[in-house]
Tab-separated table of C-alpha atoms and ligand atoms in Angstrom:
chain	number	residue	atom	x	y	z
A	12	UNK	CA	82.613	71.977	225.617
A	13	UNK	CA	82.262	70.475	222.095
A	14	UNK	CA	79.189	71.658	220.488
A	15	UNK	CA	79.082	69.872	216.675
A	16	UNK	CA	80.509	66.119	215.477
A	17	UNK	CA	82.954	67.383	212.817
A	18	UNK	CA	81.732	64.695	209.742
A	19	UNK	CA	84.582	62.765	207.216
A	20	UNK	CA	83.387	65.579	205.114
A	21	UNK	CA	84.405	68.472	206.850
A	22	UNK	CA	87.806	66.634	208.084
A	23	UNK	CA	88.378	65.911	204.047
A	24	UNK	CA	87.665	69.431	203.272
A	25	UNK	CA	90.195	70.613	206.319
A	26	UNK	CA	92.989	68.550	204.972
A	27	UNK	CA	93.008	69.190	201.471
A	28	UNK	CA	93.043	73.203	202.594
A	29	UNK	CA	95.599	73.184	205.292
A	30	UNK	CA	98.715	70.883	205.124
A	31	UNK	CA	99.968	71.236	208.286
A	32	UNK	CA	98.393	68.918	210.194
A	33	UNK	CA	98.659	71.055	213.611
A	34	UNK	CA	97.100	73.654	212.244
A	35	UNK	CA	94.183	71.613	210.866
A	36	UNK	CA	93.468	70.257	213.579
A	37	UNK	CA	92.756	73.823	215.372
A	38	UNK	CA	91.273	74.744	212.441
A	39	UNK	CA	88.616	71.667	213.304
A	40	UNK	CA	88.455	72.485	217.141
A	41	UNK	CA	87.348	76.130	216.080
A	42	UNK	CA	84.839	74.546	213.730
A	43	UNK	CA	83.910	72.084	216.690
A	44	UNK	CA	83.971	74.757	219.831
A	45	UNK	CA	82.097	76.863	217.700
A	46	UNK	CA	82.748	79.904	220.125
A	47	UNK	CA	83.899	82.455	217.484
A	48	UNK	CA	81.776	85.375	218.020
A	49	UNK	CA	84.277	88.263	218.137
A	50	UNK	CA	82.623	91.456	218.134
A	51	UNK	CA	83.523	94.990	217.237
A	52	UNK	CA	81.863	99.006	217.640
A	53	UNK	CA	82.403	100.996	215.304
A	54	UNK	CA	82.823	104.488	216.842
A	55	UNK	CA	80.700	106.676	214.467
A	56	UNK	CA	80.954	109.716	217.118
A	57	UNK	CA	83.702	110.426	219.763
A	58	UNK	CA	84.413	107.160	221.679
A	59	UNK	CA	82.047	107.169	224.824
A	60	UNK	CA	84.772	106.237	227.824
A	61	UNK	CA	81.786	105.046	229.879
A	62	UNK	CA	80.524	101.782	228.613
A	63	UNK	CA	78.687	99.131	230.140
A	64	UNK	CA	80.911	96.169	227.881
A	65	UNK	CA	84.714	95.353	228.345
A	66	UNK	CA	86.878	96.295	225.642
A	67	UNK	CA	89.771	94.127	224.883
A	68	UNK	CA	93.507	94.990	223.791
A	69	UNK	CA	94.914	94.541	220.182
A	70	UNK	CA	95.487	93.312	217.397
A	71	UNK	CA	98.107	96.330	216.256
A	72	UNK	CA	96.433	97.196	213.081
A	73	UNK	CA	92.777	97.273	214.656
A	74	UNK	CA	91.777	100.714	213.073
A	75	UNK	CA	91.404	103.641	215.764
A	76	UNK	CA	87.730	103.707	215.607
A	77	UNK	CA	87.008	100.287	216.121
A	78	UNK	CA	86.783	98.856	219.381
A	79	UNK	CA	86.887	94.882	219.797
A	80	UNK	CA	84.172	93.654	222.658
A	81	UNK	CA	84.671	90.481	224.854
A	82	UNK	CA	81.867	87.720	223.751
A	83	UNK	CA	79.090	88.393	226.483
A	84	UNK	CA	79.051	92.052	225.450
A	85	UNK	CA	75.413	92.930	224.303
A	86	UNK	CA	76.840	96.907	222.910
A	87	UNK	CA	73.130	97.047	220.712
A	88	UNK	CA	70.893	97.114	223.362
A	89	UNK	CA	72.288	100.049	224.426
A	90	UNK	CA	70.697	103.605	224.143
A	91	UNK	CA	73.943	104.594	222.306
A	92	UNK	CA	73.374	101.910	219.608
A	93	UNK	CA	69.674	103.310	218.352
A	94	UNK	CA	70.758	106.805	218.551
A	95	UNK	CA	73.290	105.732	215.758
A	96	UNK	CA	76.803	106.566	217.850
A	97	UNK	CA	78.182	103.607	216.768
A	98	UNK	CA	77.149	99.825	214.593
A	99	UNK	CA	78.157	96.391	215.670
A	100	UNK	CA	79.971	93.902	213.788
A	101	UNK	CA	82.329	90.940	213.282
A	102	UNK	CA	85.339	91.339	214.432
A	103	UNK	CA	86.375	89.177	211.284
A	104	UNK	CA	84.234	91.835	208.994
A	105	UNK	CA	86.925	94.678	210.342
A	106	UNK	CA	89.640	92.176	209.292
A	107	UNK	CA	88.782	92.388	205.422
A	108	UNK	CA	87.550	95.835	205.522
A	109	UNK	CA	90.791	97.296	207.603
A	110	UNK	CA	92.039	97.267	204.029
A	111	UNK	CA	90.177	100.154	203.401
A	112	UNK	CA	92.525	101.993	205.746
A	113	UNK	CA	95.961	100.998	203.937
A	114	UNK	CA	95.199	103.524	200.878
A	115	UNK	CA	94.753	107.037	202.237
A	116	UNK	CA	94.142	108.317	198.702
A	117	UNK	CA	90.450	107.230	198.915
A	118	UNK	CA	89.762	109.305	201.371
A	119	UNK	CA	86.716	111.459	199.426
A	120	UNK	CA	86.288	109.034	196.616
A	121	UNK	CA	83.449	107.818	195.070
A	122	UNK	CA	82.585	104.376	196.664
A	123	UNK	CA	80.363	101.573	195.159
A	124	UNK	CA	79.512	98.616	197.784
A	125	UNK	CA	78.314	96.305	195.481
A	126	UNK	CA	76.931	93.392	198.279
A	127	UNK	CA	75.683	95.979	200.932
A	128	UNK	CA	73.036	94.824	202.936
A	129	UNK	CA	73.074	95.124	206.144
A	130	UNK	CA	75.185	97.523	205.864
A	131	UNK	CA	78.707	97.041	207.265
A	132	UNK	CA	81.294	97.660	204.865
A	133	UNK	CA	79.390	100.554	203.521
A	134	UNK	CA	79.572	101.564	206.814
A	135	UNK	CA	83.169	100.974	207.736
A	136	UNK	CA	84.266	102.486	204.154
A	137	UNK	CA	81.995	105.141	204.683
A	138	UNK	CA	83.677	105.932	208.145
A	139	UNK	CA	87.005	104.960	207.228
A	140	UNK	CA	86.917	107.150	203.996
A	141	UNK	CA	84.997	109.544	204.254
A	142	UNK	CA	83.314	108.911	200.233
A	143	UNK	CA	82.200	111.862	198.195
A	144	UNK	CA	79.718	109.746	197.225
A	145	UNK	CA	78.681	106.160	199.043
A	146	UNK	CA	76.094	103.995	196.333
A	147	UNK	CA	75.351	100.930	198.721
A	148	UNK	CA	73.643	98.276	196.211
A	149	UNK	CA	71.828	95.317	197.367
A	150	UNK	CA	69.974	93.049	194.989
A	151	UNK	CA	68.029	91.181	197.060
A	152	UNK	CA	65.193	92.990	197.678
A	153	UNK	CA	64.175	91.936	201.477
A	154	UNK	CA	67.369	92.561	202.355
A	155	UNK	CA	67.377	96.346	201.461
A	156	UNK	CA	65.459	97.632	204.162
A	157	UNK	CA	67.784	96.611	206.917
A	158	UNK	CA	70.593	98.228	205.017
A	159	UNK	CA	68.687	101.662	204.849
A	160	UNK	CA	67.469	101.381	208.424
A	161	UNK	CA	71.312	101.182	209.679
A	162	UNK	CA	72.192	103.728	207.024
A	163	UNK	CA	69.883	106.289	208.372
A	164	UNK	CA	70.307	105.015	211.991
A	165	UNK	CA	73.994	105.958	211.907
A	166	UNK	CA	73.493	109.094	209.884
A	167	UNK	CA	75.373	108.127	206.792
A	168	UNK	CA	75.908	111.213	204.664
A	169	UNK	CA	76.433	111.872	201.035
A	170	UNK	CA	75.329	108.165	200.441
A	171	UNK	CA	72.315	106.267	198.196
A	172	UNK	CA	70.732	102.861	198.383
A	173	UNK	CA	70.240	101.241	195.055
A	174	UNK	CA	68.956	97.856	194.003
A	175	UNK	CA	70.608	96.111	190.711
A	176	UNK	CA	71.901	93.086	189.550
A	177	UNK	CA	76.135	94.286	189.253
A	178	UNK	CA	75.721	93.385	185.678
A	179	UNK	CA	72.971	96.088	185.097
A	180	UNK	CA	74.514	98.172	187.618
A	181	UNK	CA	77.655	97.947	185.864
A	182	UNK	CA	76.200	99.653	182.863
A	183	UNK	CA	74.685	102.167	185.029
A	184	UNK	CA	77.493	103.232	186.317
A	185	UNK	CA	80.259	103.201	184.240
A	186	UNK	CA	84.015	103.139	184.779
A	187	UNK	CA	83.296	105.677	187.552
A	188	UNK	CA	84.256	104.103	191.132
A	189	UNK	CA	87.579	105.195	193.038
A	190	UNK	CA	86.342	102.139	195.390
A	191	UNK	CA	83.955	99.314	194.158
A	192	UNK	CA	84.036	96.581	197.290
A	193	UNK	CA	82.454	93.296	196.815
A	194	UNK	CA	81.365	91.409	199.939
A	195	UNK	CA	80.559	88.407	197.790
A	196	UNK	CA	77.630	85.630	199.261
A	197	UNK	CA	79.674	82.734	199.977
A	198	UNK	CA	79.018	79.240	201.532
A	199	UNK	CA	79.146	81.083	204.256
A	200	UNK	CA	81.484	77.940	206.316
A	201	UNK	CA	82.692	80.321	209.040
A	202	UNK	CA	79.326	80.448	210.360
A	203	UNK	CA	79.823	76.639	211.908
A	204	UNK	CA	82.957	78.645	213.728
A	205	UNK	CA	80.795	80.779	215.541
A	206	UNK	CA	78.523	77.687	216.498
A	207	UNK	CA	75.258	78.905	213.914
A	208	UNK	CA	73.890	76.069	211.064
A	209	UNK	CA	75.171	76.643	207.725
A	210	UNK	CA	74.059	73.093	205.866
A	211	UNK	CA	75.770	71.932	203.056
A	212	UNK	CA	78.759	74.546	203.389
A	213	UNK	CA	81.358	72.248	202.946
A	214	UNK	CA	79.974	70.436	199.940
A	215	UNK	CA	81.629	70.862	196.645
A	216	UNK	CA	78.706	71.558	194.881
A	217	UNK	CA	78.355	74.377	196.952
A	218	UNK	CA	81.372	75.811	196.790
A	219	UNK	CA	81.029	75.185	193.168
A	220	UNK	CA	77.686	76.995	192.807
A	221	UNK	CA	79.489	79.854	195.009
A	222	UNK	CA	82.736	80.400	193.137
A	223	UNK	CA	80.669	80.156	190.058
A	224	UNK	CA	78.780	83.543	190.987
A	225	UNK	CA	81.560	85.034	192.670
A	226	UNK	CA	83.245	84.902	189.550
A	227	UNK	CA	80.020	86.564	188.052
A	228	UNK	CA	80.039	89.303	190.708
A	229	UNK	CA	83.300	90.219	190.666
A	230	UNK	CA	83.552	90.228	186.417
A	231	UNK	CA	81.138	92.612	186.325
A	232	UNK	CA	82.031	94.889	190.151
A	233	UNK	CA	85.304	95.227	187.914
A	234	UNK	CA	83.323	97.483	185.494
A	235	UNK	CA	82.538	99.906	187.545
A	236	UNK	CA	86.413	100.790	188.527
A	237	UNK	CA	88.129	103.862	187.236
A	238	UNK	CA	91.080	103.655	185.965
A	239	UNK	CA	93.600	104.077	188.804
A	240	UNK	CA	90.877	102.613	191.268
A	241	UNK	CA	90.447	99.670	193.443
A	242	UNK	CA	88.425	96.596	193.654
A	243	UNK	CA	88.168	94.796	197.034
A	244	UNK	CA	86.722	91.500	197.258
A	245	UNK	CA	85.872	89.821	200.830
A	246	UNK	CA	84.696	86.441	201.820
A	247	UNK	CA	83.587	84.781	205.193
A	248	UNK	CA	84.319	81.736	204.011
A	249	UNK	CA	87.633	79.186	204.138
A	250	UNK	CA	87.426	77.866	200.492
A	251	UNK	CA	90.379	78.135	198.535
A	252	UNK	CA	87.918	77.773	195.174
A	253	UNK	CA	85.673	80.882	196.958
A	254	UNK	CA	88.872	83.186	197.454
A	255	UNK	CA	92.644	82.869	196.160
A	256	UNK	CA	90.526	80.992	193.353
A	257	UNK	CA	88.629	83.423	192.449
A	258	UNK	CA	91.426	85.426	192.817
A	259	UNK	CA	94.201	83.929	191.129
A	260	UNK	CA	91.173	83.415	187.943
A	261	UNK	CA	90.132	87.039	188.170
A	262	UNK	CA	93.753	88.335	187.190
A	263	UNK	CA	93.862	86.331	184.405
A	264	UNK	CA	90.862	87.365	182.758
A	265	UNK	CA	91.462	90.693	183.705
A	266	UNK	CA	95.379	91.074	183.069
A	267	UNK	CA	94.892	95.355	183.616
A	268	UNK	CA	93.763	94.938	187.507
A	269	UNK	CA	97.183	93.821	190.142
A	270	UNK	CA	96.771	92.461	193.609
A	271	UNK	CA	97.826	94.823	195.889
A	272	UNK	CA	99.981	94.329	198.811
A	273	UNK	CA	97.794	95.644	202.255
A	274	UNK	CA	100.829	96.035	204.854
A	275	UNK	CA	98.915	95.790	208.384
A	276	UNK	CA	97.564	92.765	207.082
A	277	UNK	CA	101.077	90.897	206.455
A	278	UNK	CA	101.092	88.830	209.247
A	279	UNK	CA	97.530	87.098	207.583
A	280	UNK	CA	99.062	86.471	204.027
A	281	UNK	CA	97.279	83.553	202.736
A	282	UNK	CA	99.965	80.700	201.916
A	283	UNK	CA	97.328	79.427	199.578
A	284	UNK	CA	98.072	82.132	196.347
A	285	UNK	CA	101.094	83.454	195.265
A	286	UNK	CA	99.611	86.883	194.798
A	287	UNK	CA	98.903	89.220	197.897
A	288	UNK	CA	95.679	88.111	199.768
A	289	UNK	CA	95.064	88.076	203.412
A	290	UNK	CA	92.586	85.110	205.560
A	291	UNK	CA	91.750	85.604	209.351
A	292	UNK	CA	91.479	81.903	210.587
A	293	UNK	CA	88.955	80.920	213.024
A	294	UNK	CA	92.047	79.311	215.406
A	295	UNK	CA	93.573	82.653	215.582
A	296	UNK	CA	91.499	83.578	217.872
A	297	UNK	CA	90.026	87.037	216.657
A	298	UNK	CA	86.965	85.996	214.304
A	299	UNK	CA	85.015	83.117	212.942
A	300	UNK	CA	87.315	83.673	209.533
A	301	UNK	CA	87.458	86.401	206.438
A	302	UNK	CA	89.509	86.445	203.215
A	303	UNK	CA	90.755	90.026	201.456
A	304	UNK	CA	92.477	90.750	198.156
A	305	UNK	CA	92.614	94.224	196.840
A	306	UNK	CA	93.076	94.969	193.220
A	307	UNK	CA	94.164	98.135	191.232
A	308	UNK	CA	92.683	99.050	187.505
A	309	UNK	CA	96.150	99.829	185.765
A	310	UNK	CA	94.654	101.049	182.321
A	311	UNK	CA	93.074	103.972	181.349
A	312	UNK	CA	89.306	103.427	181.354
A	313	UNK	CA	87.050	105.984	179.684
A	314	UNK	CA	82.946	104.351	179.499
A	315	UNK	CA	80.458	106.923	180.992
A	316	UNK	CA	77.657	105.667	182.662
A	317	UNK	CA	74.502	107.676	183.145
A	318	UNK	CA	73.247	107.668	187.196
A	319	UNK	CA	70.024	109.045	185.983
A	320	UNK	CA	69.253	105.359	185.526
A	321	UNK	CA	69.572	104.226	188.973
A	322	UNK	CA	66.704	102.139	190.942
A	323	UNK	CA	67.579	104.474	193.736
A	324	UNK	CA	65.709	103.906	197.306
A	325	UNK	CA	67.063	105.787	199.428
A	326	UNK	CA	69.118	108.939	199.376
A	327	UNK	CA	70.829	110.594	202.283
A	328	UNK	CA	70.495	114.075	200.944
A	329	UNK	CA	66.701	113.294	201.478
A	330	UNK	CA	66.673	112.058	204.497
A	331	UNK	CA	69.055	114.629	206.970
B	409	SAM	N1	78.556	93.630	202.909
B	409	SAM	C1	77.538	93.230	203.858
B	409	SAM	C2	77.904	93.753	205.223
B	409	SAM	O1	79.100	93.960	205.487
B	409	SAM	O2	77.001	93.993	206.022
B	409	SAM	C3	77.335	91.731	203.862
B	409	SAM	C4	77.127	91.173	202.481
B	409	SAM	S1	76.726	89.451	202.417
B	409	SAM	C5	78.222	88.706	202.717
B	409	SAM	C6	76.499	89.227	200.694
B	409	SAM	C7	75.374	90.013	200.089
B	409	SAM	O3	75.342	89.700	198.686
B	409	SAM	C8	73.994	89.690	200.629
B	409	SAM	O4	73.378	90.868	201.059
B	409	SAM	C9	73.268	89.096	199.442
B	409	SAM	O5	71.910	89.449	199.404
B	409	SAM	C10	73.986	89.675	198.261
B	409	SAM	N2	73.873	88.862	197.031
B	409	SAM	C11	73.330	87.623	196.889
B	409	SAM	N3	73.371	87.235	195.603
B	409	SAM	C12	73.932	88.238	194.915
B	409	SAM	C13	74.239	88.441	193.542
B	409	SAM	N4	73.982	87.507	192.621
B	409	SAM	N5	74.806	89.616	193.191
B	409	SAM	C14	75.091	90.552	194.106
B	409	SAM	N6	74.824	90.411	195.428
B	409	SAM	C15	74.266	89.276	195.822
């Protein structure tokens, strides 16, 4: 049953992003049904065969430790949940951080999550990777606490909770990540797919205001990248000006880092960009929506950072 009146605005936005128009028209039934609440576990023990919620099939590249959950699943209320055997999310949030998966050379690197809270592509890298090191930075300080209560609720190891602005962290840190992901704040538009408010989303001055510091966020997440490392930027938003824009103007500026191709996710490559990037689209029936790109640093990069510096709150080592 319909839930929201899609407005001229929203049907403007739809068109100008998606030419086909049988596609934009799902596109604005999943924005209309609002139904897309996909959800995932994340195993962080053995997988429990037991469980009280129906696990459903597929897709192919769904990563081995991630289960997906039918809709009326309720997986956190149960004991399992607070005694940290697994976390909840999006199915959509294992979409852009499955990427994690196609490069089997981080495994043990040094990861910097540079949007963390509450926690779940820290998490996901963390179990996906197993990091030498996890720094899980959240600037927004209300926020933190969330992300160090499911840190220490799913016994994350070898892993710190910092609070910077990437700019200041940047100079922290140094050219010293294997891994930097950026989970930017967007206009957040796939919420109206999974029937929650997000006003304004579709408004260009949001997406403006959005791109604007995404471009910010990912300039300076860049410095932190070794050379030879990765940068992975990840919306939950449809905006072409939020994602293959920021994108597309991020190589430019930055001529040394190359979008990488992420196999499992071929079947998603946007048509929007000519360079590799992958969406999940609310009418495909596994999310409320996510865009990926990952990026490599092809130049040597040399500039030391000094960690002594960090606003650190938390720190696993102190806390097992
Ligand atoms: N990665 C998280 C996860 O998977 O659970 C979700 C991150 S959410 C999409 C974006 C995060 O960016 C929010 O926690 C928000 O507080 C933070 N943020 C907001 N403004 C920021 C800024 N200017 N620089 C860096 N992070 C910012």
């Amino acid at each position: 049953m319909p839930i929201a009146e899609i407005s001229a605005l929203t049907r403007k936005f739809a068109q100008k992003l998606i030419q086909n128009s049988e596609e934009c028209e799902a596109f604005l039934g999943a924005l209309q049904v609002g139904a897309c609440r996909d959800r995932a576990v994340l195993w962080l023990v053995e997988r429990v065969n037991e469980v009280p919620w129906q696990v459903e099939s597929g897709p192919e590249w769904r990563p081995t430790f991630v289960d997906r959950v039918g809709t009326g699943a309720r997986p956190g209320s149960h004991p399992l949940h607070e005694q940290g055997a697994f976390y909840c999310l999006d199915f959509s949030s294992v979409f852009s951080a499955s990427a994690v998966c196609a490069f089997p050379e981080l495994v043990g690197a040094k990861v910097v999550d540079i949007c963390a809270a509450p926690g779940g592509k820290s998490i996901f890298a963390w179990r996906a990777a197993s990091p030498s090191i996890l720094i899980s930075n959240e600037v927004i300080g209300k926020r933190t606490g969330a992300l160090i209560s499911n840190l220490v609720r799913c016994k994350i190891r070898n892993a710190r909770v910092v609070r910077h602005d990437p700019e200041v962290l940047a100079e922290i840190l140094g050219t010293s990540a294997d891994l930097v992901i950026v989970d930017a704040p967007c206009s957040g538009q796939s919420l109206i797919a999974k029937g929650e408010d997000s006003p304004g989303c579709f408004h260009p001055a949001t997406i403006n205001m959005n791109a604007n510091r995404q471009r910010r966020i990912i300039s300076n997440s860049a410095k932190v990248v070794a050379g030879g490392g990765m940068l992975m930027y990840m919306t939950c938003t449809y905006a072409r000006e939020e994602n293959e824009g920021v994108l597309e103007w991020f190589v430019k500026k930055n001529p040394s880092f190359r979008a990488l191709s992420v196999p499992h996710l071929e079947a998603h490559h946007s048509t929007l960009s000519s360079l590799p990037c992958y969406r999940l689209w609310p009418q495909q029936g596994l999310g409320a929506g996510a865009f990926v790109a990952v990026l490599r640093c092809e130049e040597e990069r040399d500039c030391g950072g000094d960690e002594s510096k960090l606003h650190v709150l938390w720190d696993s080592s102190a806390s097992h």
